[in-house]
Coordinates of N, CA and C in Angstrom, one line a residue:
M245 N -35.2 40.9 220.2 CA -35.3 41.1 218.8 C -36.1 40.0 218.1
K246 N -37.0 40.3 217.3 CA -37.8 39.3 216.6 C -37.0 38.6 215.5
K247 N -37.1 37.3 215.6 CA -36.3 36.4 214.7 C -36.9 36.6 213.2
S248 N -36.0 36.7 212.3 CA -36.3 36.8 210.9 C -36.1 35.4 210.2
F249 N -37.1 35.1 209.3 CA -37.0 33.8 208.5 C -36.8 34.1 207.0
I250 N -36.7 35.4 206.7 CA -36.5 35.8 205.3 C -35.2 35.1 204.7
G251 N -35.4 34.5 203.6 CA -34.3 33.9 202.9 C -34.0 32.4 203.3
K252 N -34.7 31.9 204.3 CA -34.5 30.5 204.7 C -35.1 29.6 203.6
N253 N -34.5 28.4 203.5 CA -34.9 27.5 202.5 C -35.5 26.2 203.1
I254 N -36.8 26.0 202.8 CA -37.4 24.7 203.3 C -37.8 23.8 202.2
W255 N -37.5 22.6 202.3 CA -37.8 21.6 201.3 C -39.1 20.9 201.8
L256 N -40.2 21.1 201.0 CA -41.5 20.5 201.3 C -41.6 19.3 200.4
S257 N -41.4 18.1 201.1 CA -41.2 16.9 200.3 C -42.5 16.1 200.0
K258 N -43.6 16.6 200.4 CA -44.9 15.9 200.2 C -45.3 15.8 198.7
A259 N -45.8 14.7 198.3 CA -46.1 14.5 196.9 C -47.1 15.6 196.4
S260 N -48.0 16.0 197.2 CA -49.0 17.0 196.8 C -48.7 18.4 197.3
S261 N -47.5 18.7 197.5 CA -47.1 20.0 198.3 C -47.2 21.2 197.4
G262 N -47.3 21.1 196.1 CA -47.2 22.3 195.2 C -48.3 23.3 195.4
N263 N -49.5 23.0 195.9 CA -50.5 24.0 196.0 C -51.2 23.9 197.4
T264 N -50.4 23.5 198.4 CA -51.0 23.4 199.7 C -51.0 24.7 200.5
K265 N -51.8 24.7 201.5 CA -51.9 25.9 202.4 C -50.6 26.1 203.1
L266 N -49.9 25.0 203.5 CA -48.6 25.1 204.2 C -47.6 25.9 203.3
N267 N -47.6 25.5 202.0 CA -46.7 26.2 201.1 C -46.9 27.7 201.2
A268 N -48.2 28.2 201.1 CA -48.5 29.6 201.1 C -48.1 30.2 202.5
L269 N -48.3 29.5 203.6 CA -48.0 30.0 204.9 C -46.5 30.2 205.1
L270 N -45.7 29.3 204.6 CA -44.3 29.4 204.7 C -43.8 30.6 203.9
K271 N -44.4 30.9 202.8 CA -44.0 32.0 201.9 C -44.3 33.3 202.6
T272 N -45.4 33.4 203.4 CA -45.7 34.6 204.1 C -44.7 35.0 205.1
K273 N -43.9 34.1 205.5 CA -42.8 34.4 206.4 C -41.5 34.7 205.7
G274 N -41.5 34.8 204.4 CA -40.3 35.1 203.6 C -39.4 33.9 203.3
I275 N -40.0 32.7 203.6 CA -39.2 31.5 203.4 C -39.3 31.0 201.9
N276 N -38.2 30.6 201.4 CA -38.2 30.0 200.0 C -38.6 28.6 200.2
V277 N -39.6 28.1 199.4 CA -40.1 26.8 199.5 C -39.6 26.0 198.2
L278 N -39.0 24.9 198.5 CA -38.6 23.9 197.4 C -39.6 22.8 197.4
N279 N -40.5 22.8 196.3 CA -41.5 21.7 196.2 C -40.9 20.6 195.4
L280 N -40.4 19.5 196.0 CA -39.9 18.4 195.3 C -40.2 17.1 196.0
P281 N -41.1 16.3 195.5 CA -41.6 15.1 196.2 C -40.5 14.1 196.4
L282 N -40.5 13.4 197.5 CA -39.6 12.3 197.7 C -40.2 11.0 197.4
I283 N -41.6 11.0 197.1 CA -42.3 9.8 196.9 C -43.0 9.9 195.5
C284 N -43.0 8.8 194.7 CA -43.7 8.7 193.5 C -44.9 7.8 193.7
L285 N -46.1 8.1 193.3 CA -47.2 7.2 193.3 C -47.5 6.9 191.8
S286 N -47.5 5.7 191.5 CA -47.8 5.3 190.1 C -48.5 4.0 189.9
Q287 N -49.1 3.8 188.7 CA -49.8 2.6 188.4 C -49.5 2.4 186.9
N288 N -49.4 1.2 186.5 CA -49.0 0.9 185.1 C -50.0 1.3 184.1
D289 N -51.3 1.2 184.3 CA -52.3 1.5 183.3 C -53.4 2.4 183.8
T290 N -53.2 3.7 183.6 CA -54.1 4.7 184.0 C -55.4 4.6 183.2
E291 N -55.3 4.3 181.9 CA -56.5 4.2 181.0 C -57.4 3.1 181.5
Q292 N -56.8 2.0 181.9 CA -57.7 0.9 182.5 C -58.4 1.3 183.8
L293 N -57.7 2.2 184.6 CA -58.3 2.7 185.8 C -59.5 3.5 185.4
K294 N -59.4 4.4 184.5 CA -60.5 5.2 184.0 C -61.7 4.4 183.6
K295 N -61.5 3.3 182.9 CA -62.6 2.5 182.4 C -63.2 1.8 183.6
R296 N -62.5 1.4 184.6 CA -63.0 0.8 185.8 C -63.9 1.7 186.6
I297 N -63.4 3.0 186.7 CA -64.2 4.0 187.4 C -65.5 4.3 186.6
N298 N -65.4 4.4 185.3 CA -66.6 4.7 184.5 C -67.7 3.6 184.6
S299 N -67.3 2.4 184.9 CA -68.2 1.2 185.0 C -69.0 1.2 186.3
L300 N -68.6 2.1 187.3 CA -69.3 2.1 188.6 C -70.6 2.8 188.5
N301 N -71.6 2.3 189.3 CA -72.9 2.9 189.4 C -73.0 3.8 190.7
D302 N -74.1 4.5 190.8 CA -74.2 5.4 192.0 C -74.3 4.7 193.3
Y303 N -74.6 3.4 193.3 CA -74.7 2.7 194.5 C -73.4 1.9 194.8
D304 N -72.4 2.0 194.0 CA -71.1 1.4 194.2 C -70.2 2.3 195.0
W305 N -69.0 1.7 195.4 CA -68.1 2.4 196.4 C -66.7 2.5 195.8
I306 N -66.1 3.6 196.1 CA -64.6 3.7 195.9 C -64.0 3.9 197.3
V307 N -63.2 3.0 197.7 CA -62.7 3.0 199.1 C -61.2 3.5 199.1
L308 N -61.0 4.5 199.9 CA -59.7 5.2 199.9 C -59.1 5.0 201.4
P309 N -58.1 4.1 201.6 CA -57.7 3.8 202.9 C -56.6 4.7 203.4
S310 N -56.0 5.6 202.6 CA -54.9 6.4 203.0 C -54.8 7.7 202.2
P311 N -54.1 8.8 202.8 CA -53.9 10.0 202.0 C -53.3 9.8 200.7
N312 N -52.3 8.8 200.6 CA -51.6 8.5 199.4 C -52.6 8.0 198.3
A313 N -53.6 7.2 198.8 CA -54.6 6.6 197.9 C -55.4 7.8 197.3
V314 N -55.8 8.8 198.1 CA -56.5 9.9 197.6 C -55.7 10.7 196.6
F315 N -54.4 10.9 196.9 CA -53.6 11.7 196.0 C -53.4 11.0 194.7
F316 N -53.2 9.6 194.8 CA -53.0 8.9 193.5 C -54.2 9.0 192.6
L317 N -55.4 8.9 193.2 CA -56.6 9.0 192.4 C -56.7 10.4 191.8
Y318 N -56.4 11.4 192.5 CA -56.5 12.8 192.0 C -55.5 13.0 190.9
E319 N -54.3 12.5 191.1 CA -53.2 12.7 190.0 C -53.6 11.9 188.8
A320 N -54.2 10.7 188.9 CA -54.5 9.8 187.8 C -55.6 10.5 186.9
L321 N -56.5 11.3 187.6 CA -57.6 11.8 186.8 C -57.5 13.2 186.5
K322 N -56.6 14.0 187.0 CA -56.6 15.5 186.9 C -56.4 15.9 185.4
K323 N -55.8 15.1 184.6 CA -55.5 15.4 183.2 C -56.5 14.8 182.3
S324 N -57.6 14.3 182.8 CA -58.6 13.5 182.0 C -59.9 14.2 182.2
P325 N -60.3 15.1 181.2 CA -61.6 15.7 181.3 C -62.8 14.8 181.3
E326 N -62.6 13.6 180.6 CA -63.8 12.7 180.5 C -64.0 11.9 181.8
V327 N -63.0 11.9 182.7 CA -63.2 11.2 184.0 C -62.6 12.1 185.1
S328 N -63.4 13.0 185.6 CA -62.9 13.9 186.7 C -63.6 13.5 188.0
I329 N -63.0 14.0 189.1 CA -63.6 13.7 190.4 C -65.0 14.1 190.5
E330 N -65.3 15.2 189.9 CA -66.7 15.8 189.9 C -67.7 14.9 189.2
K331 N -67.2 14.2 188.2 CA -68.1 13.4 187.3 C -68.3 11.9 187.8
I332 N -67.6 11.5 188.8 CA -67.7 10.2 189.4 C -69.0 10.0 190.1
T333 N -69.8 9.0 189.7 CA -71.1 8.8 190.3 C -71.1 7.9 191.5
A334 N -70.0 7.1 191.7 CA -69.9 6.2 192.8 C -69.7 6.9 194.1
R335 N -70.0 6.3 195.2 CA -69.8 6.9 196.5 C -68.4 6.6 197.0
F336 N -67.9 7.5 197.9 CA -66.6 7.4 198.4 C -66.6 7.1 199.9
A337 N -65.7 6.2 200.3 CA -65.5 5.9 201.7 C -64.0 6.1 202.1
C338 N -63.8 6.7 203.2 CA -62.4 7.0 203.6 C -62.1 6.3 205.0
L339 N -60.8 6.0 205.2 CA -60.4 5.4 206.4 C -59.4 6.4 207.1
G340 N -59.8 6.9 208.3 CA -59.0 7.7 209.1 C -59.1 9.2 208.8
N341 N -58.8 10.0 209.8 CA -59.0 11.5 209.7 C -58.1 12.1 208.6
K342 N -56.8 11.6 208.5 CA -55.9 12.2 207.6 C -56.4 12.0 206.1
T343 N -57.0 10.8 205.9 CA -57.5 10.5 204.6 C -58.7 11.4 204.3
L344 N -59.6 11.6 205.3 CA -60.7 12.4 205.1 C -60.4 13.8 204.8
I345 N -59.4 14.4 205.5 CA -58.9 15.7 205.3 C -58.4 15.9 203.9
K346 N -57.6 14.9 203.4 CA -57.0 15.0 202.1 C -58.1 14.9 201.0
A347 N -59.1 14.0 201.3 CA -60.2 13.9 200.3 C -61.0 15.2 200.2
N348 N -61.2 15.9 201.3 CA -61.9 17.2 201.3 C -61.1 18.2 200.5
T349 N -59.8 18.2 200.7 CA -58.9 19.1 200.0 C -59.1 19.0 198.5
F350 N -59.3 17.8 198.0 CA -59.4 17.6 196.5 C -60.9 17.6 196.1
G351 N -61.8 18.0 196.9 CA -63.2 18.1 196.5 C -63.9 16.8 196.5
I352 N -63.4 15.7 197.2 CA -64.1 14.4 197.2 C -65.1 14.4 198.3
R353 N -66.4 14.1 198.0 CA -67.5 14.1 198.9 C -67.5 12.7 199.5
T354 N -67.2 12.6 200.8 CA -67.1 11.3 201.5 C -68.5 10.9 202.1
E355 N -69.0 9.8 201.7 CA -70.3 9.4 202.3 C -70.2 8.3 203.4
H356 N -69.0 7.8 203.5 CA -68.8 6.8 204.6 C -67.4 7.0 205.2
F357 N -67.3 7.0 206.5 CA -66.0 7.3 207.1 C -65.9 6.5 208.4
S358 N -64.6 6.0 208.6 CA -64.3 5.3 209.9 C -63.1 5.8 210.5
E359 N -63.1 6.1 211.8 CA -61.9 6.5 212.5 C -61.0 5.3 212.9
E360 N -61.6 4.1 212.8 CA -60.8 2.9 213.2 C -59.6 2.8 212.2
S361 N -58.6 2.2 212.8 CA -57.3 2.0 212.0 C -57.3 0.9 211.0
N362 N -58.3 0.0 211.1 CA -58.2 -1.2 210.2 C -59.3 -1.1 209.1
I363 N -58.9 -1.5 207.9 CA -59.8 -1.5 206.8 C -60.9 -2.4 206.9
E364 N -60.7 -3.5 207.6 CA -61.8 -4.5 207.7 C -63.0 -3.9 208.4
N365 N -62.8 -3.1 209.4 CA -63.9 -2.4 210.1 C -64.7 -1.5 209.1
L366 N -63.9 -0.7 208.3 CA -64.6 0.2 207.4 C -65.5 -0.6 206.4
L367 N -64.9 -1.6 205.8 CA -65.6 -2.4 204.8 C -66.8 -3.2 205.4
G368 N -66.6 -3.6 206.7 CA -67.7 -4.3 207.3 C -68.9 -3.5 207.7
T369 N -68.7 -2.2 207.7 CA -69.8 -1.3 208.0 C -70.4 -0.6 206.8
L370 N -69.9 -0.8 205.6 CA -70.5 -0.2 204.4 C -71.9 -0.8 204.1
P371 N -72.8 0.1 203.7 CA -74.1 -0.5 203.4 C -74.1 -1.1 202.0
L372 N -74.1 -2.4 202.0 CA -73.8 -3.2 200.7 C -74.9 -4.2 200.5
R373 N -75.2 -4.4 199.2 CA -76.1 -5.5 198.8 C -75.4 -6.3 197.7
E374 N -76.0 -7.5 197.5 CA -75.5 -8.4 196.5 C -75.4 -7.7 195.1
G375 N -74.3 -7.8 194.4 CA -74.2 -7.2 193.1 C -73.5 -5.8 193.2
H376 N -73.4 -5.2 194.3 CA -72.7 -3.9 194.5 C -71.2 -4.1 194.2
K377 N -70.5 -3.1 193.8 CA -69.1 -3.2 193.5 C -68.3 -2.2 194.4
I378 N -67.1 -2.7 194.7 CA -66.2 -1.9 195.5 C -64.9 -1.8 194.7
L379 N -64.4 -0.5 194.5 CA -63.1 -0.3 193.9 C -62.2 0.1 195.0
Y380 N -61.2 -0.7 195.4 CA -60.4 -0.5 196.6 C -59.0 -0.2 196.2
F381 N -58.5 1.0 196.6 CA -57.2 1.5 196.3 C -56.2 1.0 197.4
T382 N -55.1 0.4 197.0 CA -54.1 -0.1 197.9 C -52.7 -0.1 197.4
S383 N -51.7 0.0 198.3 CA -50.3 -0.2 197.9 C -49.8 -1.5 198.6
D384 N -50.7 -2.2 199.2 CA -50.4 -3.4 200.0 C -50.5 -4.7 199.1
K385 N -49.4 -5.4 198.9 CA -49.4 -6.6 198.1 C -49.5 -7.9 199.0
S386 N -49.7 -7.7 200.3 CA -49.6 -8.8 201.2 C -50.9 -9.7 201.2
N387 N -50.8 -10.8 201.8 CA -51.9 -11.7 201.9 C -53.0 -11.3 202.8
S388 N -52.8 -10.1 203.5 CA -53.9 -9.6 204.3 C -55.2 -9.3 203.5
R389 N -55.0 -9.1 202.2 CA -56.2 -8.8 201.4 C -57.2 -10.0 201.4
Y390 N -56.7 -11.2 201.7 CA -57.6 -12.3 201.7 C -58.7 -12.1 202.8
D391 N -58.3 -11.5 203.9 CA -59.2 -11.3 205.0 C -60.3 -10.3 204.6
I392 N -59.9 -9.3 203.8 CA -60.9 -8.3 203.3 C -61.8 -9.0 202.3
N393 N -61.3 -9.8 201.4 CA -62.1 -10.5 200.4 C -63.2 -11.4 201.1
D394 N -62.8 -12.0 202.3 CA -63.7 -12.8 203.0 C -64.9 -12.0 203.5
I395 N -64.7 -10.8 203.9 CA -65.8 -9.9 204.4 C -66.7 -9.6 203.2
I396 N -66.1 -9.2 202.1 CA -66.9 -8.8 201.0 C -67.7 -9.9 200.4
N397 N -67.0 -11.1 200.2 CA -67.7 -12.2 199.6 C -68.9 -12.7 200.4
K398 N -68.9 -12.5 201.7 CA -70.1 -12.9 202.5 C -71.3 -12.0 202.1
N399 N -71.1 -10.9 201.6 CA -72.2 -10.0 201.2 C -72.5 -10.1 199.7
G400 N -71.8 -11.0 199.0 CA -72.1 -11.1 197.6 C -71.7 -9.9 196.8
V401 N -70.7 -9.2 197.3 CA -70.3 -7.9 196.6 C -69.1 -8.2 195.8
I402 N -69.0 -7.5 194.6 CA -67.8 -7.6 193.8 C -66.7 -6.6 194.2
M403 N -65.6 -7.1 194.5 CA -64.5 -6.2 194.9 C -63.3 -6.3 193.9
E404 N -62.9 -5.1 193.5 CA -61.7 -5.0 192.6 C -60.7 -4.1 193.3
E405 N -59.4 -4.5 193.1 CA -58.3 -3.7 193.7 C -57.6 -2.8 192.6
V406 N -57.2 -1.7 193.1 CA -56.4 -0.8 192.3 C -55.0 -0.7 193.0
L407 N -54.0 -1.4 192.5 CA -52.7 -1.4 193.2 C -51.8 -0.3 192.6
Y408 N -51.5 0.6 193.5 CA -50.6 1.7 193.1 C -49.2 1.5 193.8
I409 N -48.2 2.0 193.3 CA -46.9 1.8 193.8 C -46.4 3.0 194.5
N410 N -46.0 2.8 195.8 CA -45.5 3.9 196.6 C -43.9 3.7 196.6
K411 N -43.2 4.4 195.8 CA -41.8 4.2 195.6 C -41.0 5.5 195.7
P412 N -39.7 5.3 196.1 CA -38.8 6.5 196.2 C -38.6 7.2 194.9
N413 N -38.5 8.5 194.9 CA -38.2 9.3 193.7 C -36.7 9.4 193.6
V414 N -36.2 8.8 192.6 CA -34.7 8.9 192.3 C -34.6 10.2 191.5
F415 N -33.8 11.1 192.0 CA -33.7 12.5 191.4 C -32.9 12.5 190.1
S416 N -33.4 13.2 189.2 CA -32.8 13.4 187.9 C -31.6 14.4 188.1
S417 N -30.7 14.5 187.1 CA -29.6 15.4 187.3 C -30.1 16.9 187.5
E418 N -31.2 17.2 186.8 CA -31.8 18.6 187.0 C -32.3 18.8 188.4
E419 N -32.9 17.8 189.0 CA -33.4 17.9 190.3 C -32.2 18.0 191.3
Q420 N -31.2 17.2 191.1 CA -30.0 17.2 191.9 C -29.4 18.6 191.9
S421 N -29.3 19.2 190.7 CA -28.7 20.5 190.6 C -29.6 21.6 191.3
L422 N -30.9 21.4 191.2 CA -31.8 22.4 191.9 C -31.6 22.3 193.4
I423 N -31.5 21.2 194.0 CA -31.3 21.0 195.4 C -29.9 21.5 195.8
N424 N -28.9 21.2 195.0 CA -27.5 21.6 195.4 C -27.3 23.1 195.3
K425 N -28.1 23.8 194.5 CA -28.0 25.2 194.4 C -28.5 26.0 195.7
K426 N -29.3 25.3 196.4 CA -29.9 25.9 197.6 C -29.2 25.3 198.9
Q427 N -29.1 26.1 199.9 CA -28.7 25.7 201.2 C -30.0 25.4 202.0
I428 N -30.3 24.1 202.0 CA -31.6 23.7 202.7 C -31.5 23.8 204.2
D429 N -32.4 24.6 204.8 CA -32.3 24.8 206.2 C -33.2 23.8 207.0
L430 N -34.2 23.2 206.3 CA -35.1 22.3 206.9 C -35.9 21.5 205.9
I431 N -36.1 20.2 206.2 CA -36.9 19.3 205.3 C -38.1 18.9 206.0
I432 N -39.3 19.0 205.4 CA -40.5 18.6 206.1 C -40.8 17.2 205.5
I433 N -40.9 16.2 206.4 CA -41.1 14.8 206.1 C -42.4 14.3 206.6
Y434 N -43.1 13.6 205.8 CA -44.5 13.1 206.1 C -44.6 11.6 206.3
S435 N -43.6 10.8 205.9 CA -43.7 9.4 206.0 C -42.4 8.6 206.1
Y436 N -42.5 7.4 206.4 CA -41.3 6.5 206.4 C -40.7 6.4 205.0
S437 N -41.6 6.3 204.0 CA -41.2 6.2 202.6 C -40.4 7.4 202.2
A438 N -40.7 8.6 202.7 CA -40.0 9.8 202.3 C -38.6 9.7 202.9
I439 N -38.5 9.2 204.1 CA -37.1 9.1 204.8 C -36.3 8.1 204.0
D440 N -36.9 7.0 203.5 CA -36.2 6.0 202.7 C -35.7 6.6 201.4
A441 N -36.5 7.4 200.8 CA -36.2 8.1 199.6 C -35.0 9.1 199.8
L442 N -35.1 9.8 200.9 CA -34.0 10.7 201.2 C -32.7 10.0 201.4
C443 N -32.7 8.9 202.0 CA -31.5 8.0 202.2 C -31.0 7.6 200.8
L444 N -31.9 7.2 200.0 CA -31.5 6.6 198.7 C -30.8 7.7 197.8
N445 N -31.2 9.0 198.0 CA -30.7 10.1 197.2 C -29.5 10.8 197.8
A446 N -29.2 10.4 199.1 CA -28.2 11.1 199.9 C -26.9 11.3 199.2
R447 N -26.4 10.3 198.5 CA -25.0 10.3 197.9 C -25.0 11.2 196.7
S448 N -26.1 11.5 196.1 CA -26.2 12.3 194.9 C -26.2 13.8 195.2
L449 N -26.4 14.2 196.5 CA -26.5 15.5 196.9 C -25.2 16.0 197.6
E450 N -24.9 17.3 197.3 CA -23.6 17.8 197.9 C -23.7 18.0 199.4
A451 N -24.8 18.4 199.9 CA -24.9 18.6 201.4 C -25.2 17.3 202.0
N452 N -24.7 17.2 203.3 CA -25.0 16.0 204.1 C -26.4 16.0 204.6
V453 N -27.3 15.3 204.0 CA -28.7 15.4 204.4 C -28.9 14.9 205.9
F454 N -28.0 14.0 206.3 CA -28.2 13.5 207.7 C -27.9 14.5 208.8
D455 N -27.3 15.6 208.3 CA -27.0 16.7 209.3 C -28.1 17.9 209.1
T456 N -28.9 17.7 208.1 CA -29.9 18.7 207.8 C -31.1 18.6 208.8
P457 N -31.6 19.6 209.4 CA -32.8 19.5 210.3 C -34.0 18.9 209.6
L458 N -34.7 18.0 210.2 CA -35.9 17.5 209.7 C -37.1 17.8 210.6
M459 N -38.2 18.2 210.0 CA -39.5 18.3 210.7 C -40.4 17.2 210.3
C460 N -40.5 16.2 211.1 CA -41.4 15.1 210.8 C -42.8 15.2 211.3
I461 N -43.7 14.7 210.5 CA -45.1 14.8 210.9 C -45.5 13.5 211.7
G462 N -45.6 13.6 213.0 CA -45.9 12.5 213.9 C -44.6 11.9 214.5
P463 N -44.7 11.5 215.8 CA -43.6 11.0 216.5 C -43.0 9.7 216.0
K464 N -43.8 8.8 215.4 CA -43.3 7.6 214.8 C -42.4 7.8 213.6
T465 N -42.8 8.8 212.8 CA -42.0 9.2 211.7 C -40.6 9.7 212.1
A466 N -40.7 10.5 213.2 CA -39.4 11.0 213.8 C -38.5 9.9 214.3
E467 N -39.1 8.9 215.0 CA -38.4 7.8 215.5 C -37.7 7.0 214.4
Y468 N -38.4 6.9 213.3 CA -37.8 6.2 212.1 C -36.6 7.0 211.6
A469 N -36.8 8.3 211.5 CA -35.7 9.1 211.0 C -34.4 9.0 211.9
I470 N -34.6 9.0 213.2 CA -33.5 8.8 214.1 C -32.9 7.4 213.9
L471 N -33.7 6.4 213.7 CA -33.2 5.1 213.5 C -32.3 5.0 212.2
K472 N -32.7 5.9 211.2 CA -31.9 6.0 210.0 C -30.7 6.9 210.0
H473 N -30.4 7.4 211.3 CA -29.2 8.1 211.5 C -29.3 9.6 211.2
F474 N -30.5 10.2 211.1 CA -30.6 11.6 210.9 C -30.4 12.2 212.3
K475 N -29.6 13.3 212.4 CA -29.1 13.8 213.6 C -30.0 14.9 214.2
K476 N -30.7 15.7 213.4 CA -31.4 16.9 213.9 C -32.9 16.7 213.6
V477 N -33.6 16.0 214.4 CA -35.0 15.6 214.1 C -36.0 16.2 215.2
K478 N -37.0 16.9 214.7 CA -38.1 17.3 215.5 C -39.4 16.8 214.9
Y479 N -40.5 16.9 215.6 CA -41.7 16.5 215.0 C -42.9 17.3 215.5
S480 N -43.9 17.3 214.6 CA -45.2 17.9 215.0 C -46.2 16.9 215.2
T481 N -47.0 17.0 216.3 CA -48.0 16.0 216.7 C -49.3 16.3 215.9
S482 N -49.3 17.5 215.2 CA -50.5 17.9 214.5 C -50.3 17.8 213.0
I483 N -51.4 17.5 212.3 CA -51.3 17.5 210.8 C -51.8 18.8 210.2
E484 N -52.3 19.7 211.1 CA -52.8 21.0 210.7 C -51.7 21.9 210.2
D485 N -51.9 22.6 209.0 CA -50.8 23.4 208.4 C -50.3 24.5 209.4
K486 N -51.2 25.1 210.1 CA -50.7 26.2 211.0 C -49.9 25.7 212.1
D487 N -50.1 24.5 212.6 CA -49.3 23.9 213.6 C -48.0 23.4 213.1
I488 N -48.0 22.9 211.9 CA -46.7 22.5 211.3 C -45.8 23.7 211.0
L489 N -46.5 24.8 210.6 CA -45.7 26.0 210.4 C -45.1 26.5 211.7
K490 N -45.8 26.5 212.8 CA -45.3 26.9 214.1 C -44.1 26.0 214.5
A491 N -44.2 24.7 214.3 CA -43.2 23.8 214.7 C -41.9 24.0 213.8
C492 N -42.1 24.3 212.5 CA -41.0 24.6 211.6 C -40.2 25.8 212.1
L493 N -41.0 26.9 212.4 CA -40.3 28.2 212.8 C -39.5 28.0 214.1
E494 N -40.0 27.2 215.0 CA -39.3 26.9 216.2 C -38.0 26.1 216.0
H495 N -38.0 25.3 214.9 CA -36.9 24.4 214.6 C -35.8 25.1 213.7
L496 N -36.2 26.3 213.1 CA -35.2 27.0 212.2 C -34.2 27.8 213.1

């Protein structure tokens, strides 16, 4: 007998989950999808960011080292008709396949790309001349940025950082009520930060989230979930929506 998924409830916790292909794929199986991010990406001064982007020339670069950086840029600009992704004249550079895929999703044309895992390699291979500017998006406040600045300064290039905050989303009473009304059958988790956010909100939810099945994206994320005492953890080795869907259906 063919297994039915109609009426199952899946919590899609990714910050950009509201309009993804995965959302649509889950719904084709009759699954109810709860789109509620576990992570907030924010910056204190969005207006200042817009001014910095407007100051860039067509030979300057915007460097996006992670999918979160791409999503933050998109969210910061989507309500601003005077500064949209399409109107940006600067060139984009992405680090890693996941970042490239996310950039393509939001219509960002990437002109430089590195599969290497370190940002120093990406910056070291950018075609730069003295006086060129780089706008670098990061959530990293550590001193490792000094190594990056050393690379840039040797080329006489101006580098500016955009620091965004990757922080847990503390649920409002309305969000708590929305979750508590549903019997969540599975939570899709994309990052360590999402797991931390789930732990932070655990006491405010009626159901025991540590007993709720998790579908983690990547084995390392799954290892972290187990370390945080989640009991029913599976993972997908692929970031492709169709493969995540298949893994979810097997775990339900």
